[in-house]
Coordinates of C-alpha atoms and ligand atoms in Angstrom, one line a residue:
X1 CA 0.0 0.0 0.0
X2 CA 3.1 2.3 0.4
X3 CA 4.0 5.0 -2.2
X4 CA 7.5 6.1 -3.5
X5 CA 8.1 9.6 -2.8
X6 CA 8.0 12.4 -5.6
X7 CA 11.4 13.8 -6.3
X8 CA 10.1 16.0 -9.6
X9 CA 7.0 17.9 -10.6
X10 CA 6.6 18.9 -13.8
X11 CA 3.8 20.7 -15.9
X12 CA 5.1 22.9 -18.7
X13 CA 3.0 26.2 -19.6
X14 CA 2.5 24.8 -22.9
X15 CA -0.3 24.2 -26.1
X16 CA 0.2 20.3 -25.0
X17 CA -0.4 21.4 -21.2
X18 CA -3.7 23.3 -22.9
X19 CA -5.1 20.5 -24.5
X20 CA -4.3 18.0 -21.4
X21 CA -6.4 20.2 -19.8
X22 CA -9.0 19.8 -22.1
X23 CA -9.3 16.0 -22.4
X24 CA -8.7 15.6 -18.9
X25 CA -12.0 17.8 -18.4
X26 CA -13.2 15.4 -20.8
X27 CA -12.4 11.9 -19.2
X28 CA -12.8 12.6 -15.5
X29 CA -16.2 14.5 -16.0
X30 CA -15.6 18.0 -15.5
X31 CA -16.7 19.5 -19.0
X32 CA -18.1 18.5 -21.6
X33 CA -18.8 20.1 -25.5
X34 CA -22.4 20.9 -25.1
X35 CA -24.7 18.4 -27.5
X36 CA -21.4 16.4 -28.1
X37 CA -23.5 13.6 -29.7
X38 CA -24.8 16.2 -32.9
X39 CA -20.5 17.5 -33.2
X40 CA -20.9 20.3 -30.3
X41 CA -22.1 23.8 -30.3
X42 CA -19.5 26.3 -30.5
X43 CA -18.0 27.9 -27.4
X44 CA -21.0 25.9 -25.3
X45 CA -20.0 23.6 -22.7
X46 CA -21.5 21.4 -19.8
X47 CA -20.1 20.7 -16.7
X48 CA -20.7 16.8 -15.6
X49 CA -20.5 15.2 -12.6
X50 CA -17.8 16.3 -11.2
X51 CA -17.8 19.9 -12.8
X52 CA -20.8 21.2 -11.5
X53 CA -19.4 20.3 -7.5
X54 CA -16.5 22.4 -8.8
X55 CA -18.2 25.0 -9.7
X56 CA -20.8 25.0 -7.3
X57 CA -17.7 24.9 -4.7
X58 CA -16.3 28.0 -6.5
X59 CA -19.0 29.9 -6.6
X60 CA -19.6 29.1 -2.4
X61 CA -16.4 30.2 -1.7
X62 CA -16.7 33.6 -3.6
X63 CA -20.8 33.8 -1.7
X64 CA -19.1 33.3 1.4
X65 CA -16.3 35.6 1.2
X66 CA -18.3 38.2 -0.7
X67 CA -21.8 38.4 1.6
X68 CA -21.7 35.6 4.2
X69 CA -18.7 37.3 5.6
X70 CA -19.7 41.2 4.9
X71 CA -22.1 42.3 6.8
X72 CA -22.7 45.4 4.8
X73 CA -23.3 43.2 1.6
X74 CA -26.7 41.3 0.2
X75 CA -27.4 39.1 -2.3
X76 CA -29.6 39.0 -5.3
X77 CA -30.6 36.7 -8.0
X78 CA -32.7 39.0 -10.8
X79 CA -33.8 37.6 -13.7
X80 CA -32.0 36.6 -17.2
X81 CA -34.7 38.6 -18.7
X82 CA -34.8 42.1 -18.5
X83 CA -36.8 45.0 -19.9
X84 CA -35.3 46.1 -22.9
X85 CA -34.7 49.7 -22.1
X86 CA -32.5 48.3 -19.1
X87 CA -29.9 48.2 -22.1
X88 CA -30.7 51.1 -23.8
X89 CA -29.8 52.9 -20.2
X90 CA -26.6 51.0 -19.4
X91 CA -25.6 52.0 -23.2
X92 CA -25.1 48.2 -24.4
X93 CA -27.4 49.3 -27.3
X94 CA -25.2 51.4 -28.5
X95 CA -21.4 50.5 -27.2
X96 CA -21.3 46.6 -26.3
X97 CA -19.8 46.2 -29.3
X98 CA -16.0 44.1 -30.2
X99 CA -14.2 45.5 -33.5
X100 CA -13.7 42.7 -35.8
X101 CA -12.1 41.9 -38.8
X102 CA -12.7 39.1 -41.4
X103 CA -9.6 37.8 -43.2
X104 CA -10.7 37.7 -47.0
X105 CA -8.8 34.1 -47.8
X106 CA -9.6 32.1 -44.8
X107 CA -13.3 33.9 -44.5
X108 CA -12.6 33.6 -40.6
X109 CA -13.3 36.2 -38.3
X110 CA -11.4 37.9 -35.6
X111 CA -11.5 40.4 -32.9
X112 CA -8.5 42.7 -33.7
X113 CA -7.9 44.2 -30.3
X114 CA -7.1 40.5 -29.9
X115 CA -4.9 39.6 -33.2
X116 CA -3.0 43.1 -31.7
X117 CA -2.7 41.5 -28.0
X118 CA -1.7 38.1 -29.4
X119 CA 1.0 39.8 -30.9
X120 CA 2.1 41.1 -27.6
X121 CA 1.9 38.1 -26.3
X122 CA 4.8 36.8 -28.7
X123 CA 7.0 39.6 -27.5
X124 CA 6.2 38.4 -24.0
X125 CA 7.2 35.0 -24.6
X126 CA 10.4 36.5 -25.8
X127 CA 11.0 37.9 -22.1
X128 CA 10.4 34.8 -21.0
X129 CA 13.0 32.8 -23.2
X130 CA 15.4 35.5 -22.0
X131 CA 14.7 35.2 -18.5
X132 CA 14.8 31.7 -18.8
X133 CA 18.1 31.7 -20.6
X134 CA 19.8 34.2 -18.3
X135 CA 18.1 31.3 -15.0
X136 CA 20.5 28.9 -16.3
X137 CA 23.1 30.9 -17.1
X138 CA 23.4 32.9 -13.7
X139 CA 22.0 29.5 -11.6
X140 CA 21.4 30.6 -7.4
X141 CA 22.7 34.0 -7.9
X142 CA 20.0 35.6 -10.9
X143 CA 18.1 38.5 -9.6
X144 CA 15.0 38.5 -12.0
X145 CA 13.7 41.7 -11.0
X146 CA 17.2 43.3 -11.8
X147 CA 17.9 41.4 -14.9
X148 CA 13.9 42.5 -16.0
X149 CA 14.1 45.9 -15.2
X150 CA 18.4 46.5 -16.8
X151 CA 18.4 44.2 -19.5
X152 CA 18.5 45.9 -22.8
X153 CA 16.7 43.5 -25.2
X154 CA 14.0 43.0 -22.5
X155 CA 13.8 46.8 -22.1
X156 CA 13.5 47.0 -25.9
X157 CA 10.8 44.3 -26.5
X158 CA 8.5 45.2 -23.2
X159 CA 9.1 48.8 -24.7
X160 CA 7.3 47.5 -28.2
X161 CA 4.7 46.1 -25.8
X162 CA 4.0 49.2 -24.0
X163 CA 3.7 51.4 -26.8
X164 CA 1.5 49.3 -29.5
X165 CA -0.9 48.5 -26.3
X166 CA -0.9 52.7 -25.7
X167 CA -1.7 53.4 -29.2
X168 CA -4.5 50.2 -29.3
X169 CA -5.9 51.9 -26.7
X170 CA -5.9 55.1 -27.6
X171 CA -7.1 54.5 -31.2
X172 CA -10.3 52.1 -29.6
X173 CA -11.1 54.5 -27.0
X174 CA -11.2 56.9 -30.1
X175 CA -13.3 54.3 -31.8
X176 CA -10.3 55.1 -35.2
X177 CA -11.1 52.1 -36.7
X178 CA -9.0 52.5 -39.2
X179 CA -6.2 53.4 -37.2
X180 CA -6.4 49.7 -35.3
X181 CA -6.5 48.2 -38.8
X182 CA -3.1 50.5 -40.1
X183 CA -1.6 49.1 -36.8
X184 CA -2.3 45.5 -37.5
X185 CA -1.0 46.3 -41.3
X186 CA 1.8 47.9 -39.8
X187 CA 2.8 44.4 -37.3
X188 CA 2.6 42.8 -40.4
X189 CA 0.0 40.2 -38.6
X190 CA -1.0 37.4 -40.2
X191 CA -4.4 35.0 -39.9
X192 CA -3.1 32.9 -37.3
X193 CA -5.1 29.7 -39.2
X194 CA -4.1 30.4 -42.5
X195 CA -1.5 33.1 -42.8
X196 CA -3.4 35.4 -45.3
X197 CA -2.6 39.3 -44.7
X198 CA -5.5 39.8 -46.8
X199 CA -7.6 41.6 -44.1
X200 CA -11.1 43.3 -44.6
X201 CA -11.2 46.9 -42.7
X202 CA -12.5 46.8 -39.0
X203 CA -16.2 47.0 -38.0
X204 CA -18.3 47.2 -34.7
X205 CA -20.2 44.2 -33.6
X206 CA -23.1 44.2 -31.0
X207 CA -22.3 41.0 -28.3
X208 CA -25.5 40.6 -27.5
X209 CA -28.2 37.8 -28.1
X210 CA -31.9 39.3 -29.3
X211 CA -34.5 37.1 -28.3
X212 CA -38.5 37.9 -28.2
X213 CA -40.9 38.1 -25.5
X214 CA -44.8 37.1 -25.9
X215 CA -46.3 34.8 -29.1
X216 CA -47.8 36.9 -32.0
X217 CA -45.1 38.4 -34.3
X218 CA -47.2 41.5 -34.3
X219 CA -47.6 42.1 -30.3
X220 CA -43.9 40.5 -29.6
X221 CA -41.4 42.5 -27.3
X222 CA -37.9 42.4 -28.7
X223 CA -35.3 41.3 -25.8
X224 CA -32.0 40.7 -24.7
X225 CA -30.4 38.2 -22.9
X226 CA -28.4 40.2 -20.7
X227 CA -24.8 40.2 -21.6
X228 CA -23.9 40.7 -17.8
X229 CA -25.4 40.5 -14.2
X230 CA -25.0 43.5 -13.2
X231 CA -27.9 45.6 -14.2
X232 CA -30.2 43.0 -12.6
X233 CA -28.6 45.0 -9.6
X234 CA -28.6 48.4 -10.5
X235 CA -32.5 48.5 -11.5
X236 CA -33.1 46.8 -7.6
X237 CA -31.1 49.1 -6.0
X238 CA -33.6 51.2 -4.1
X239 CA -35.7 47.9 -3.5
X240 CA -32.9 46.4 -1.4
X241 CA -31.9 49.6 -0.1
X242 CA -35.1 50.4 1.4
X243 CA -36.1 47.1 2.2
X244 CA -32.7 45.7 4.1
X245 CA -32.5 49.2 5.7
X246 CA -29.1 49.4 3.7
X247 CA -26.5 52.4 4.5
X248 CA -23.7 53.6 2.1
X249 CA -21.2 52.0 1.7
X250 CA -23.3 48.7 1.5
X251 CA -22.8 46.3 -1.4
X252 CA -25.4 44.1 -3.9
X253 CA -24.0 40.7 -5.3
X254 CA -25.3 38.0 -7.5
X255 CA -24.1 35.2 -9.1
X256 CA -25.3 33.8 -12.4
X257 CA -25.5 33.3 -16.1
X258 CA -24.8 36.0 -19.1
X259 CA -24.4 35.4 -22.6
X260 CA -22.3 37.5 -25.1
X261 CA -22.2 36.4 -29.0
X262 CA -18.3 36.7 -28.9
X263 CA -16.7 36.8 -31.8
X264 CA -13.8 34.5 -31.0
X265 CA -14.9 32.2 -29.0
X266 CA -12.4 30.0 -28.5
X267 CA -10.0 28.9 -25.4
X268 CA -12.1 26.0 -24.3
X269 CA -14.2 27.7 -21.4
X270 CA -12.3 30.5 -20.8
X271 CA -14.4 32.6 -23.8
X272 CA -18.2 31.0 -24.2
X273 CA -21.5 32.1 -25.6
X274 CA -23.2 31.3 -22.5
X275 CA -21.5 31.6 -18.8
X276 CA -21.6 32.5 -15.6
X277 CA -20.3 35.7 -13.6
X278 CA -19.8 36.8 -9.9
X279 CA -20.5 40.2 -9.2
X280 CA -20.6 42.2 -6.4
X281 CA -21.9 46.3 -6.9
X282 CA -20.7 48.3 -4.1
X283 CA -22.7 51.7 -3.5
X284 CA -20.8 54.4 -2.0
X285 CA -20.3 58.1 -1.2
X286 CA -19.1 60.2 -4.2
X287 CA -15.6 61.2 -4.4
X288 CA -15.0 57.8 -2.4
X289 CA -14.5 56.4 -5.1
X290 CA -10.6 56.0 -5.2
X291 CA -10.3 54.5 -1.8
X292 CA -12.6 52.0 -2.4
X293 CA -11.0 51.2 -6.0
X294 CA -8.2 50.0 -3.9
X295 CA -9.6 48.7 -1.0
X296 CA -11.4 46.0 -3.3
X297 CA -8.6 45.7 -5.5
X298 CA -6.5 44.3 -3.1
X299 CA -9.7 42.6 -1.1
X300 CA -10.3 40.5 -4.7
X301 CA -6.4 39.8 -4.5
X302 CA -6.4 38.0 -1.2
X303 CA -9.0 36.0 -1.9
X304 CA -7.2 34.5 -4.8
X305 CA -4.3 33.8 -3.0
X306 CA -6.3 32.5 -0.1
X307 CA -6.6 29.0 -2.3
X308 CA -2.9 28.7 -1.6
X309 CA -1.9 28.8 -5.6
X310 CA 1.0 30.6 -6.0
X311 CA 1.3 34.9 -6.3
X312 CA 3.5 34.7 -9.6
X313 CA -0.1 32.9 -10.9
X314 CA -1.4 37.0 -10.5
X315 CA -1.3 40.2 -11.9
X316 CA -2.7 43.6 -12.0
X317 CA -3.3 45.2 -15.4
X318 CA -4.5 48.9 -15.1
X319 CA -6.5 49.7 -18.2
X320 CA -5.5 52.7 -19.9
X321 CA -8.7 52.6 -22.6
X322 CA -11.7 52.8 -19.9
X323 CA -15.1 51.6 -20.6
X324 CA -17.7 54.1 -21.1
X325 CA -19.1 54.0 -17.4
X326 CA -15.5 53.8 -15.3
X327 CA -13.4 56.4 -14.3
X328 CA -10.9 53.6 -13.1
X329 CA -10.4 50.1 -13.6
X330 CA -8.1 47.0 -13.3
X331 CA -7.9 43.5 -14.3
X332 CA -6.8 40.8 -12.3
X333 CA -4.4 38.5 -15.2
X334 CA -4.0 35.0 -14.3
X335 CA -1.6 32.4 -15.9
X336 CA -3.4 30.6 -18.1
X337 CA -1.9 27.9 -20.1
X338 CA -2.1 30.4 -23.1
X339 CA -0.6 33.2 -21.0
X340 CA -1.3 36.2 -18.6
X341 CA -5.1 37.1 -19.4
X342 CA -7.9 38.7 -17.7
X343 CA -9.4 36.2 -14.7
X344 CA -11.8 39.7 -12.7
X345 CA -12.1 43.0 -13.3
X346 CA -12.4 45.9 -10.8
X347 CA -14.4 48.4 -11.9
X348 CA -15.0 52.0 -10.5
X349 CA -18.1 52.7 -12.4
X350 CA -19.1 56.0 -10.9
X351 CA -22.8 57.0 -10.8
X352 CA -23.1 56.3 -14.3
X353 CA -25.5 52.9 -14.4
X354 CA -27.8 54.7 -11.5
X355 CA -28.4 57.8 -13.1
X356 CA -29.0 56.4 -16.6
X357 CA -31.6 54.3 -15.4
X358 CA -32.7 57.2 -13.4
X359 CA -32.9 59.2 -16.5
X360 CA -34.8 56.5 -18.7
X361 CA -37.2 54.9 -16.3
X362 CA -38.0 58.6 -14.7
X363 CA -37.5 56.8 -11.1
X364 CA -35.3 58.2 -8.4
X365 CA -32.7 55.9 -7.2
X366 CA -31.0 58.1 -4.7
X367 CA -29.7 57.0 -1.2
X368 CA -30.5 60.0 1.6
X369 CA -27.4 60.3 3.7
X370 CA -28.6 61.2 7.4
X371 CA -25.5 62.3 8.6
X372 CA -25.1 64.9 5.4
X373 CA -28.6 65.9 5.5
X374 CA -29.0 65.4 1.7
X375 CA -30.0 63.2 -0.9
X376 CA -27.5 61.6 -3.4
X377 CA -26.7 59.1 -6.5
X378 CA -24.2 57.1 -5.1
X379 CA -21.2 55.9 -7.1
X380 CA -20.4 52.3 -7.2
X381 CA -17.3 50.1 -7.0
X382 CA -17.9 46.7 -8.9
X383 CA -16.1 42.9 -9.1
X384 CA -16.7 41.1 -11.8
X385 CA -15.1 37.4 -12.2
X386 CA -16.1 34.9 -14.6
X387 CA -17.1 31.9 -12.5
X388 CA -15.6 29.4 -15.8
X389 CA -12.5 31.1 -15.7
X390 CA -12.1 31.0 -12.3
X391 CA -12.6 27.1 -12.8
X392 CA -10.4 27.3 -15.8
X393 CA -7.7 29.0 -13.8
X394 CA -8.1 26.7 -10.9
X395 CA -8.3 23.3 -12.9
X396 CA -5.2 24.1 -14.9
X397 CA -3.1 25.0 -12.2
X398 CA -4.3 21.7 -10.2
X399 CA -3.2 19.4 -13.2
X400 CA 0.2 18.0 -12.6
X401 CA 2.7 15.0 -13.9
X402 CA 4.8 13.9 -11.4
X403 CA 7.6 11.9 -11.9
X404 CA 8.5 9.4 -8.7
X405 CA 11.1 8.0 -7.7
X406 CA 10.5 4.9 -9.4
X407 CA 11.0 6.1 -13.1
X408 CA 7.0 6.0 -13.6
X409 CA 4.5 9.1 -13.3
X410 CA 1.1 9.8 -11.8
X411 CA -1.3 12.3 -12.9
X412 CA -2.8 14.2 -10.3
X413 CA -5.3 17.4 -9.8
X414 CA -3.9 19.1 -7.0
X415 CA -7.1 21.1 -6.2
X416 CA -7.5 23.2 -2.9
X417 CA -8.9 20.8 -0.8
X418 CA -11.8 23.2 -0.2
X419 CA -13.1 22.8 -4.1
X420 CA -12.2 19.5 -4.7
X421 CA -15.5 17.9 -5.7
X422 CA -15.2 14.6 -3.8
X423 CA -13.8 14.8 -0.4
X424 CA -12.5 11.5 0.7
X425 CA -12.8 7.9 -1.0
X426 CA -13.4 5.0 0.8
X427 CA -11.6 1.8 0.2
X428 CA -11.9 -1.8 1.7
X429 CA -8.8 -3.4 1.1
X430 CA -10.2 -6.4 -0.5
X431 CA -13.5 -7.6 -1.1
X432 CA -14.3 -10.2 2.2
X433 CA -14.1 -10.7 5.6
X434 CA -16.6 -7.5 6.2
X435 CA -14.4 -4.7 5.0
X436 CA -16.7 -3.6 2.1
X437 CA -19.4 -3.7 5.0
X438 CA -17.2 -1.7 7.4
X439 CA -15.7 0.8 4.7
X440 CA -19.7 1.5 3.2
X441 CA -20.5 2.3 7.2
X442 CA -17.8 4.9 7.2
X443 CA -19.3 6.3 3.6
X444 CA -22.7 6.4 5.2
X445 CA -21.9 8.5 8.3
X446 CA -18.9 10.8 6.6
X447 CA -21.8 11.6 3.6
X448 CA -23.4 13.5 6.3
X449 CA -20.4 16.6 5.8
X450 CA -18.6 15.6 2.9
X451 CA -19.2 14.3 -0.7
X452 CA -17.5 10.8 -0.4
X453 CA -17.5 7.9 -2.5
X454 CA -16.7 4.1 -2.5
X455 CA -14.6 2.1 -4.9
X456 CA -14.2 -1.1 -4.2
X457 CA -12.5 -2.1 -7.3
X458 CA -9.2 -2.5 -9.0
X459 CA -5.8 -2.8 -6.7
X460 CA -5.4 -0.2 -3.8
X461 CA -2.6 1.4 -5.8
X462 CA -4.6 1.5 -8.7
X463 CA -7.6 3.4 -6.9
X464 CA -5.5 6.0 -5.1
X465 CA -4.2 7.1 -9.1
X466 CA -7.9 7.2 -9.9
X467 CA -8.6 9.5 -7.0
X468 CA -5.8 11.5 -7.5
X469 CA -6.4 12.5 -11.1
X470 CA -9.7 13.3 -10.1
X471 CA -8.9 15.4 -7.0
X472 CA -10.0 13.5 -4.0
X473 CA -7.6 15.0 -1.7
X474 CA -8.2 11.8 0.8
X475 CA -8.1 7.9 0.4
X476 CA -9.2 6.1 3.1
X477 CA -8.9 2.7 3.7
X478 CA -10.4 0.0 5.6
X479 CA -7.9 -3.3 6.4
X480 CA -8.5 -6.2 8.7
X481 CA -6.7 -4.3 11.7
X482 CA -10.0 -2.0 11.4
X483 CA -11.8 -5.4 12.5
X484 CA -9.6 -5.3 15.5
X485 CA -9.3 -1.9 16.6
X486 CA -11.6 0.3 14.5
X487 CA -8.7 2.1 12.5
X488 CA -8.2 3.2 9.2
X489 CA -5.4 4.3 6.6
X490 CA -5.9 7.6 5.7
X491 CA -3.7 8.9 2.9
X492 CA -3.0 12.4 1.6
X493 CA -3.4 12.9 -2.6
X494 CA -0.8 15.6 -2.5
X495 CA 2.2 14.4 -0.1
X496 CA 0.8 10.7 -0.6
X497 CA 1.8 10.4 3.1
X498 CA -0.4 8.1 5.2
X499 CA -1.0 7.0 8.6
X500 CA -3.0 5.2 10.6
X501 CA -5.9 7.0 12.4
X502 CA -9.4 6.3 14.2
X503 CA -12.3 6.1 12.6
X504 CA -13.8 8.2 15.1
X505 CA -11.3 11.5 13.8
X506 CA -11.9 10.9 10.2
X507 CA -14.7 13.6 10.3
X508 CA -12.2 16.3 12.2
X509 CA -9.1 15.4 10.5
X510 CA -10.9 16.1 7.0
X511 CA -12.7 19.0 8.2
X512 CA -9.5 20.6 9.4
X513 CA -8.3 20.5 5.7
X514 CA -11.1 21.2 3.6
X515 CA -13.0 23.8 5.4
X516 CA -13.8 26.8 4.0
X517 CA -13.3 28.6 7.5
X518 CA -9.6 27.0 7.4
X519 CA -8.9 28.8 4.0
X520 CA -10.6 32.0 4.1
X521 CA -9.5 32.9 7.6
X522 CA -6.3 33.2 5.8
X523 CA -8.1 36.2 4.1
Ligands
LIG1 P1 -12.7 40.1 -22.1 O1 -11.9 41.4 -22.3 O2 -11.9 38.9 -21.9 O3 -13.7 39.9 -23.2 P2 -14.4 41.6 -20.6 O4 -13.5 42.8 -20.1 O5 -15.4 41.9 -21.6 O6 -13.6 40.3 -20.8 P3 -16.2 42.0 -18.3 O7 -17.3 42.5 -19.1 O8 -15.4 42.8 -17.4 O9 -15.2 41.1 -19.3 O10 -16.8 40.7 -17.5 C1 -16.3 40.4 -16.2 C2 -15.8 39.0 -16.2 O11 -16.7 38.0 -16.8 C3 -14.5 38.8 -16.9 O12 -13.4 39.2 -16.1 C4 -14.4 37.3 -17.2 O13 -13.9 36.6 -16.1 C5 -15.9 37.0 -17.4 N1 -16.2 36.9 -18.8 C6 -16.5 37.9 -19.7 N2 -16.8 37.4 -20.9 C7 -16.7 36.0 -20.8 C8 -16.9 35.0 -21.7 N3 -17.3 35.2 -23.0 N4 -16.8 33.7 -21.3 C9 -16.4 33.5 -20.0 N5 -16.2 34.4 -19.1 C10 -16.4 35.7 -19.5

């Protein structure tokens, strides 16, 4: 039943790592194509059996850090539907649009903010190889933060960087069209497919997905599925307010599905047609707003880090084009297989949404301030994370090779404990004597707290691999000394340590580790 000990870990940020990902979402039901038996639906997934406790454990630990912990914030859940002027108001009529570009050869279509970023992303890679390079040359003694920040090829390329994102920006927040198509002429991009420079000129495209409301053609309501959660908030506002007896600051969140018509969907479920988001709208006291930006920005930070994956995994990106509603805002980039891209966003969104809808539904939505003695619109502070590419970033991260000492390798999904779907297995060592019996009574009184499960077949050693490339961060199993003296072996997924403990403290010893007090207290 013993283990040889790891001695190298290896997981390279690669396209193979990328599509491990993928077919290991596949084969240990995480996600699935949606309607996989008609070819798929584009950029549509489902989560399986093991996905949706992800997720659902995802989307608790955000809930619990978010409201169960704040007692100044309340949640929501609004509807997908919404009435159609909501989007008139919050401008997605008019500006939720992506510029795209067609390449003539290929006939494929592409968003060319994103051809432009790609781009970048090659230069990036180039700091990388460097950095890399100068690791082994310099071993112990390289300073990476010196060698980034004095190097003069790294200056030069993260120089290219800074100045084609500044005028990408500029020339979108502009809305010079023509300017972002000169720029891709100018980086002499390619279609990353076929290789055609043969590009069409750049246009606007609206994201979101009409639908219609009621059954005659003649009396039907055109509508929106709403491209983002955050309205359903907005148009509640002085409903919660006044019925929770809320007092600025106080915050609205909500968790739930949106749908954009992206135009390059692609990146398994980090970009879909249909998906979920977290957000949290926090109403505060104008010119506020700053403080706030940062106190959430960091707030959102240690949160990720709470689930113990490492910082390097995170960055900050500061947009310098600003949506039409923010006077601030930030992304938080996570490591993706594919590189650094946006995981949240932090939004300071002013009083724009709340006076809009003021303005087009002729309702106040005004908070009166007691100890000001006046009436006002407040500003808001928003989070916004995708809840797939949180489980994206999460899932990627967990998937390891290890290499033991033995010369073979085990693949294993090093999940925080806290969102591992399955808790502990149960194993009886064989199938006799009354160890399935005993090992299904500790199933039945464990299932209580925990999602557990018990396998019975295939060798022990066999089993544990099973568990561990699904994420179970516990094995337990059941031998004929527990016919003697009611203990257990209870292994570890990550260390693969075990040792030998009593039945009775199999509930506290995998409480202490999966918890979700034990991780967010770390907050
Ligand atoms: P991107 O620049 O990647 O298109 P965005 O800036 O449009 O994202 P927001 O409108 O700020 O995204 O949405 C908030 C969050 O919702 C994002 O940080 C992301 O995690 C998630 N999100 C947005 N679009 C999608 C999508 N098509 N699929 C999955 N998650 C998404």
């Amino acid at each position: 039943m013993f283990e040889v000990v790891v001695y190298f870990c290896s997981m390279a940020n690669t396209e193979d790592q990328f599509k491990r990902v993928i077919s290991h979402a596949k084969e240990y039901g995480y996600v699935f194509q949606s309607s996989d038996i008609y070819d798929g639906l584009s950029a549509v997934y489902d989560y399986a059996q093991n996905g949706v406790e992800l997720k659902k454990n995802i989307r608790d630990y955000w809930w619990k850090a978010m409201v169960q912990l704040n007692d100044n914030i309340v949640g929501i859940d609004s509807a997908i539907f919404m009435h159609p002027t909501t989007w008139k108001a919050s401008g997605h009529v008019d500006a939720f649009n992506d510029p795209l570009i067609d390449n003539k050869d290929s006939k494929k279509r592409y968003r060319a903010d994103v051809l432009v970023e790609d781009y970048c992303l090659k230069i990036e890679a180039k700091i990388n190889k460097e950095v890399l390079k100068a690791t082994k040359r310099f071993g112990e003694n390289f300073n990476k933060e010196e060698f980034l920040a004095t190097n003069q090829r790294v200056l030069a390329y993260q120089e290219k960087i800074n100045s084609i994102l500044k005028r990408l920006g500029q020339s979108l927040e502009k809305e010079d069209l023509h300017d972002v198509k000169q720029l891709i002429e100018e980086l002499d991009i390619s279609d990353p497919l076929s290789g055609s420079k043969n590009w069409t000129d750049v246009k606007q495209f609206n994201l979101m997905f009409g639908t219609k409301l009621g059954a005659s053609s003649d009396s039907a309501m055109d509508l929106f599925l709403r491209p983002e959660t955050a309205q359903g908030i907005f148009v509640n506002f002085s409903n919660i307010q006044k019925t929770g007896r809320m007092k600025i600051p106080f915050g609205i969140a909500q968790t739930g599905k949106a749908f954009r018509n992206e135009i390059v969907a692609r990146q398994f479920i980090f970009r879909m047609r249909e998906f979920e988001q977290m957000e949290m709208q926090f109403f505060i006291k104008p010119g506020t707003q700053q403080h706030w930006y940062q106190y959430w920005k960091e707030a959102r930070m240690k949160w990720h880090l709470s689930l113990g994956m490492q910082p390097e995994n995170y960055r900050f990106h500061d947009h310098e084009k600003l949506a039409h509603y923010a006077d601030a805002a930030s992304d938080i980039e996570f490591d993706f297989p594919f590189g650094f891209k946006e995981l949240e966003g932090i939004h300071s969104r002013t009083d724009f949404d709340l006076k809009a809808h003021e303005e087009f539904s002729g309702k106040k939505l005004q908070f009166f301030d007691h100890e000001e003695n006046k009436s006002y619109v407040p500003y808001v502070l928003e989070t916004s994370i995708g809840l797939d590419r949180m489980f994206l970033a999460v899932f990627s991260k967990a998937l390891q090779v290890e290499e033991l000492e033995n010369n073979t390798t085990r693949t294993v999904l090093k999940l925080p404990a806290v969102l591992a779907p399955t808790k502990a297995a149960v194993f009886p060592l064989i199938k006799r004597d009354g160890l399935p019996e005993l090992a299904r009574g500790i199933v039945d009184e464990l299932k209580w707290d925990f999602n557990v499960i018990y396998d019975e077949k295939d060798a022990v050693g066999k089993r544990y691999r099973r568990q561990d490339a699904v994420g179970t961060p516990f094995c337990i199993t059941v031998d004929h000394e527990t016919l003697e003296n009611n203990t257990v072996t209870i292994r570890q997924r990550d260390s693969m340590s075990q040792k030998r403990v009593n039945v009775k403290d199999l509930k506290a010893i995998i409480s202490e580790e999966v918890d979700v007090k034990h991780w967010l207290k770390k907050i």
